[in-house]
Amino acid sequence: MSDPQQPFTHIPGAADSPVLLHVPHGSRRIPHHVREGIALDDAALERELDHITDAHTAELAAAAAKLAPAAPWRFVNNLSRLVVDPERFPDGREEMLAVGMGAVYTRTTHREPLRLPEDDPTPLLEAYFHPYATAMAEAVEARIAAAGRAVIIDVHSYPTEPLPYELHGTGSRPPVCLGTDPFHTPPELLAAAETAFGDRFGHDGIGHDTPFAGTYVPLRHYGSDRRVTALMIEIRRDTYMTEPGGPAGPGLDTLAEALAELVGSVTRR
């Protein structure tokens, strides 16, 4: 089980499974000392969390793990991405710095001030970002040691209507977006996801790298280790929940079935 009192949780699956379901943005939790550095009042912060949180993605990953023929391992962030965003580059390579959303956000989804721009991000990076990156890299290496490879499936969601922070919000917004990396996403992994989700949403309902592109690989392995493959699953929120920040609906079960099918397919390869 995930322990919400810890910054992140590594949840075991089948001993020989290569699959690691990664859930980086599903939590609303902000430690008190971090909350003190956020400029929003309580009501505004709750609204921001409604927009920025990939609600119910941890539940989705847990349900898929139960349905899969061999349970995948899971790596779940128990803190809000308003603490740190573990999927950003921690330096100038990060394009989202342009809208104040690097590894430590200074702007909200509506481009309003979240933190003072002169605040030093180093303490948050040292306390949360770097330990997360190290633990995720070790989780990947454990799958390589056990199965000879690691398959990261990055579980996200996105709003039906674009938010002002989005750099590529004018693109199409399909029910399911598959984010890829030219080095780490082989054709067979992409095809397995197209089949699993296309059977349920129609193949016209599956997009590639729109409105969000790429997928997460720990920097220790990024662009250098072909034993690590990865795919991002971005799910449009109206397919499974009430927006913004509302309860999940029956669509979550359909998504869990599709994700479990994908896990089973890539585990057997």
mmCIF file of N, CA, C and O in Angstrom, residues 6-47:
data_model
loop_
_atom_site.group_PDB
_atom_site.id
_atom_site.type_symbol
_atom_site.label_atom_id
_atom_site.label_comp_id
_atom_site.label_asym_id
_atom_site.label_seq_id
_atom_site.Cartn_x
_atom_site.Cartn_y
_atom_site.Cartn_z
ATOM 1 N N GLN A 6 4.708 9.461 3.512
ATOM 2 C CA GLN A 6 6.027 9.488 2.894
ATOM 3 C C GLN A 6 5.969 10.292 1.601
ATOM 4 O O GLN A 6 4.927 10.358 0.949
ATOM 5 N N PRO A 7 7.077 10.901 1.170
ATOM 6 C CA PRO A 7 7.041 11.684 -0.075
ATOM 7 C C PRO A 7 6.682 10.859 -1.309
ATOM 8 O O PRO A 7 6.052 11.370 -2.237
ATOM 9 N N PHE A 8 7.083 9.607 -1.322
ATOM 10 C CA PHE A 8 6.760 8.723 -2.443
ATOM 11 C C PHE A 8 6.756 7.295 -1.938
ATOM 12 O O PHE A 8 7.311 6.986 -0.888
ATOM 13 N N THR A 9 6.110 6.413 -2.711
ATOM 14 C CA THR A 9 6.021 5.013 -2.323
ATOM 15 C C THR A 9 6.337 4.129 -3.516
ATOM 16 O O THR A 9 5.828 4.354 -4.616
ATOM 17 N N HIS A 10 7.159 3.121 -3.288
ATOM 18 C CA HIS A 10 7.492 2.109 -4.289
ATOM 19 C C HIS A 10 6.748 0.836 -3.892
ATOM 20 O O HIS A 10 7.065 0.214 -2.874
ATOM 21 N N ILE A 11 5.746 0.481 -4.671
ATOM 22 C CA ILE A 11 4.829 -0.597 -4.308
ATOM 23 C C ILE A 11 5.187 -1.857 -5.103
ATOM 24 O O ILE A 11 5.190 -1.836 -6.336
ATOM 25 N N PRO A 12 5.474 -2.968 -4.437
ATOM 26 C CA PRO A 12 5.908 -4.169 -5.151
ATOM 27 C C PRO A 12 4.820 -4.765 -6.034
ATOM 28 O O PRO A 12 3.625 -4.671 -5.754
ATOM 29 N N GLY A 13 5.289 -5.406 -7.109
ATOM 30 C CA GLY A 13 4.448 -6.207 -7.982
ATOM 31 C C GLY A 13 5.028 -7.599 -8.081
ATOM 32 O O GLY A 13 5.728 -8.068 -7.170
ATOM 33 N N ALA A 14 4.763 -8.271 -9.198
ATOM 34 C CA ALA A 14 5.327 -9.600 -9.423
ATOM 35 C C ALA A 14 6.846 -9.508 -9.492
ATOM 36 O O ALA A 14 7.408 -8.576 -10.073
ATOM 37 N N ALA A 15 7.504 -10.490 -8.904
ATOM 38 C CA ALA A 15 8.957 -10.426 -8.754
ATOM 39 C C ALA A 15 9.678 -10.260 -10.087
ATOM 40 O O ALA A 15 10.692 -9.553 -10.171
ATOM 41 N N ASP A 16 9.161 -10.896 -11.145
ATOM 42 C CA ASP A 16 9.867 -10.861 -12.426
ATOM 43 C C ASP A 16 9.229 -9.901 -13.424
ATOM 44 O O ASP A 16 9.558 -9.924 -14.603
ATOM 45 N N SER A 17 8.322 -9.034 -12.976
ATOM 46 C CA SER A 17 7.697 -8.081 -13.891
ATOM 47 C C SER A 17 8.679 -6.976 -14.265
ATOM 48 O O SER A 17 9.337 -6.404 -13.389
ATOM 49 N N PRO A 18 8.747 -6.621 -15.553
ATOM 50 C CA PRO A 18 9.584 -5.495 -15.957
ATOM 51 C C PRO A 18 8.874 -4.157 -15.850
ATOM 52 O O PRO A 18 9.494 -3.107 -16.050
ATOM 53 N N VAL A 19 7.568 -4.164 -15.541
ATOM 54 C CA VAL A 19 6.747 -2.963 -15.692
ATOM 55 C C VAL A 19 6.704 -2.146 -14.406
ATOM 56 O O VAL A 19 6.487 -2.671 -13.315
ATOM 57 N N LEU A 20 6.888 -0.838 -14.577
ATOM 58 C CA LEU A 20 6.801 0.116 -13.478
ATOM 59 C C LEU A 20 5.786 1.187 -13.868
ATOM 60 O O LEU A 20 6.009 1.967 -14.781
ATOM 61 N N LEU A 21 4.631 1.168 -13.187
ATOM 62 C CA LEU A 21 3.641 2.224 -13.384
ATOM 63 C C LEU A 21 4.072 3.426 -12.537
ATOM 64 O O LEU A 21 4.247 3.320 -11.325
ATOM 65 N N HIS A 22 4.228 4.566 -13.199
ATOM 66 C CA HIS A 22 4.710 5.765 -12.528
ATOM 67 C C HIS A 22 3.562 6.755 -12.424
ATOM 68 O O HIS A 22 2.935 7.102 -13.432
ATOM 69 N N VAL A 23 3.253 7.205 -11.202
ATOM 70 C CA VAL A 23 2.140 8.132 -10.951
ATOM 71 C C VAL A 23 2.713 9.369 -10.264
ATOM 72 O O VAL A 23 2.768 9.441 -9.033
ATOM 73 N N PRO A 24 3.124 10.377 -11.030
ATOM 74 C CA PRO A 24 3.839 11.508 -10.436
ATOM 75 C C PRO A 24 2.974 12.680 -9.994
ATOM 76 O O PRO A 24 3.421 13.503 -9.202
ATOM 77 N N HIS A 25 1.746 12.791 -10.521
ATOM 78 C CA HIS A 25 0.988 14.035 -10.339
ATOM 79 C C HIS A 25 -0.392 13.818 -9.733
ATOM 80 O O HIS A 25 -1.282 14.655 -9.905
ATOM 81 N N GLY A 26 -0.607 12.710 -9.010
ATOM 82 C CA GLY A 26 -1.936 12.383 -8.538
ATOM 83 C C GLY A 26 -2.288 12.878 -7.148
ATOM 84 O O GLY A 26 -3.429 12.718 -6.707
ATOM 85 N N SER A 27 -1.357 13.491 -6.425
ATOM 86 C CA SER A 27 -1.592 13.872 -5.034
ATOM 87 C C SER A 27 -1.861 15.373 -4.891
ATOM 88 O O SER A 27 -1.348 16.189 -5.664
ATOM 89 N N ARG A 28 -2.627 15.723 -3.869
ATOM 90 C CA ARG A 28 -2.882 17.113 -3.503
ATOM 91 C C ARG A 28 -2.106 17.531 -2.246
ATOM 92 O O ARG A 28 -2.205 18.683 -1.817
ATOM 93 N N ARG A 29 -1.333 16.635 -1.673
ATOM 94 C CA ARG A 29 -0.714 16.899 -0.368
ATOM 95 C C ARG A 29 0.451 17.873 -0.485
ATOM 96 O O ARG A 29 1.340 17.707 -1.336
ATOM 97 N N ILE A 30 0.444 18.868 0.390
ATOM 98 C CA ILE A 30 1.523 19.855 0.476
ATOM 99 C C ILE A 30 1.937 19.964 1.941
ATOM 100 O O ILE A 30 1.116 20.348 2.785
ATOM 101 N N PRO A 31 3.169 19.626 2.293
ATOM 102 C CA PRO A 31 3.594 19.767 3.684
ATOM 103 C C PRO A 31 3.449 21.212 4.170
ATOM 104 O O PRO A 31 3.566 22.163 3.397
ATOM 105 N N HIS A 32 3.213 21.352 5.468
ATOM 106 C CA HIS A 32 2.921 22.677 6.030
ATOM 107 C C HIS A 32 4.030 23.679 5.734
ATOM 108 O O HIS A 32 3.755 24.836 5.364
ATOM 109 N N HIS A 33 5.274 23.274 5.882
ATOM 110 C CA HIS A 33 6.365 24.238 5.686
ATOM 111 C C HIS A 33 6.489 24.655 4.226
ATOM 112 O O HIS A 33 6.972 25.751 3.940
ATOM 113 N N VAL A 34 6.041 23.811 3.303
ATOM 114 C CA VAL A 34 6.033 24.196 1.889
ATOM 115 C C VAL A 34 4.837 25.105 1.620
ATOM 116 O O VAL A 34 4.942 26.088 0.872
ATOM 117 N N ARG A 35 3.706 24.802 2.234
ATOM 118 C CA ARG A 35 2.512 25.649 2.079
ATOM 119 C C ARG A 35 2.806 27.093 2.466
ATOM 120 O O ARG A 35 2.275 28.032 1.843
ATOM 121 N N GLU A 36 3.645 27.296 3.467
ATOM 122 C CA GLU A 36 3.949 28.650 3.924
ATOM 123 C C GLU A 36 4.618 29.498 2.844
ATOM 124 O O GLU A 36 4.542 30.724 2.883
ATOM 125 N N GLY A 37 5.271 28.849 1.867
ATOM 126 C CA GLY A 37 5.936 29.580 0.799
ATOM 127 C C GLY A 37 5.085 29.816 -0.435
ATOM 128 O O GLY A 37 5.563 30.384 -1.418
ATOM 129 N N ILE A 38 3.814 29.391 -0.388
ATOM 130 C CA ILE A 38 2.900 29.559 -1.518
ATOM 131 C C ILE A 38 2.032 30.790 -1.284
ATOM 132 O O ILE A 38 1.459 30.967 -0.205
ATOM 133 N N ALA A 39 1.928 31.646 -2.299
ATOM 134 C CA ALA A 39 1.298 32.953 -2.146
ATOM 135 C C ALA A 39 -0.227 32.902 -2.158
ATOM 136 O O ALA A 39 -0.874 33.868 -1.753
ATOM 137 N N LEU A 40 -0.833 31.819 -2.585
ATOM 138 C CA LEU A 40 -2.286 31.742 -2.709
ATOM 139 C C LEU A 40 -2.955 31.594 -1.350
ATOM 140 O O LEU A 40 -2.409 30.932 -0.454
ATOM 141 N N ASP A 41 -4.171 32.155 -1.216
ATOM 142 C CA ASP A 41 -4.940 31.862 -0.017
ATOM 143 C C ASP A 41 -5.524 30.451 -0.134
ATOM 144 O O ASP A 41 -5.397 29.794 -1.171
ATOM 145 N N ASP A 42 -6.158 29.977 0.923
ATOM 146 C CA ASP A 42 -6.582 28.582 0.955
ATOM 147 C C ASP A 42 -7.576 28.249 -0.152
ATOM 148 O O ASP A 42 -7.483 27.194 -0.793
ATOM 149 N N ALA A 43 -8.530 29.127 -0.394
ATOM 150 C CA ALA A 43 -9.534 28.859 -1.437
ATOM 151 C C ALA A 43 -8.894 28.827 -2.811
ATOM 152 O O ALA A 43 -9.201 27.950 -3.637
ATOM 153 N N ALA A 44 -7.989 29.767 -3.078
ATOM 154 C CA ALA A 44 -7.316 29.799 -4.382
ATOM 155 C C ALA A 44 -6.418 28.581 -4.558
ATOM 156 O O ALA A 44 -6.299 28.038 -5.665
ATOM 157 N N LEU A 45 -5.778 28.149 -3.478
ATOM 158 C CA LEU A 45 -4.925 26.960 -3.561
ATOM 159 C C LEU A 45 -5.757 25.727 -3.877
ATOM 160 O O LEU A 45 -5.352 24.886 -4.698
ATOM 161 N N GLU A 46 -6.918 25.592 -3.271
ATOM 162 C CA GLU A 46 -7.779 24.447 -3.572
ATOM 163 C C GLU A 46 -8.197 24.462 -5.038
ATOM 164 O O GLU A 46 -8.220 23.414 -5.702
ATOM 165 N N ARG A 47 -8.522 25.628 -5.574
ATOM 166 C CA ARG A 47 -8.875 25.723 -6.996
ATOM 167 C C ARG A 47 -7.697 25.344 -7.876
ATOM 168 O O ARG A 47 -7.859 24.650 -8.888
#
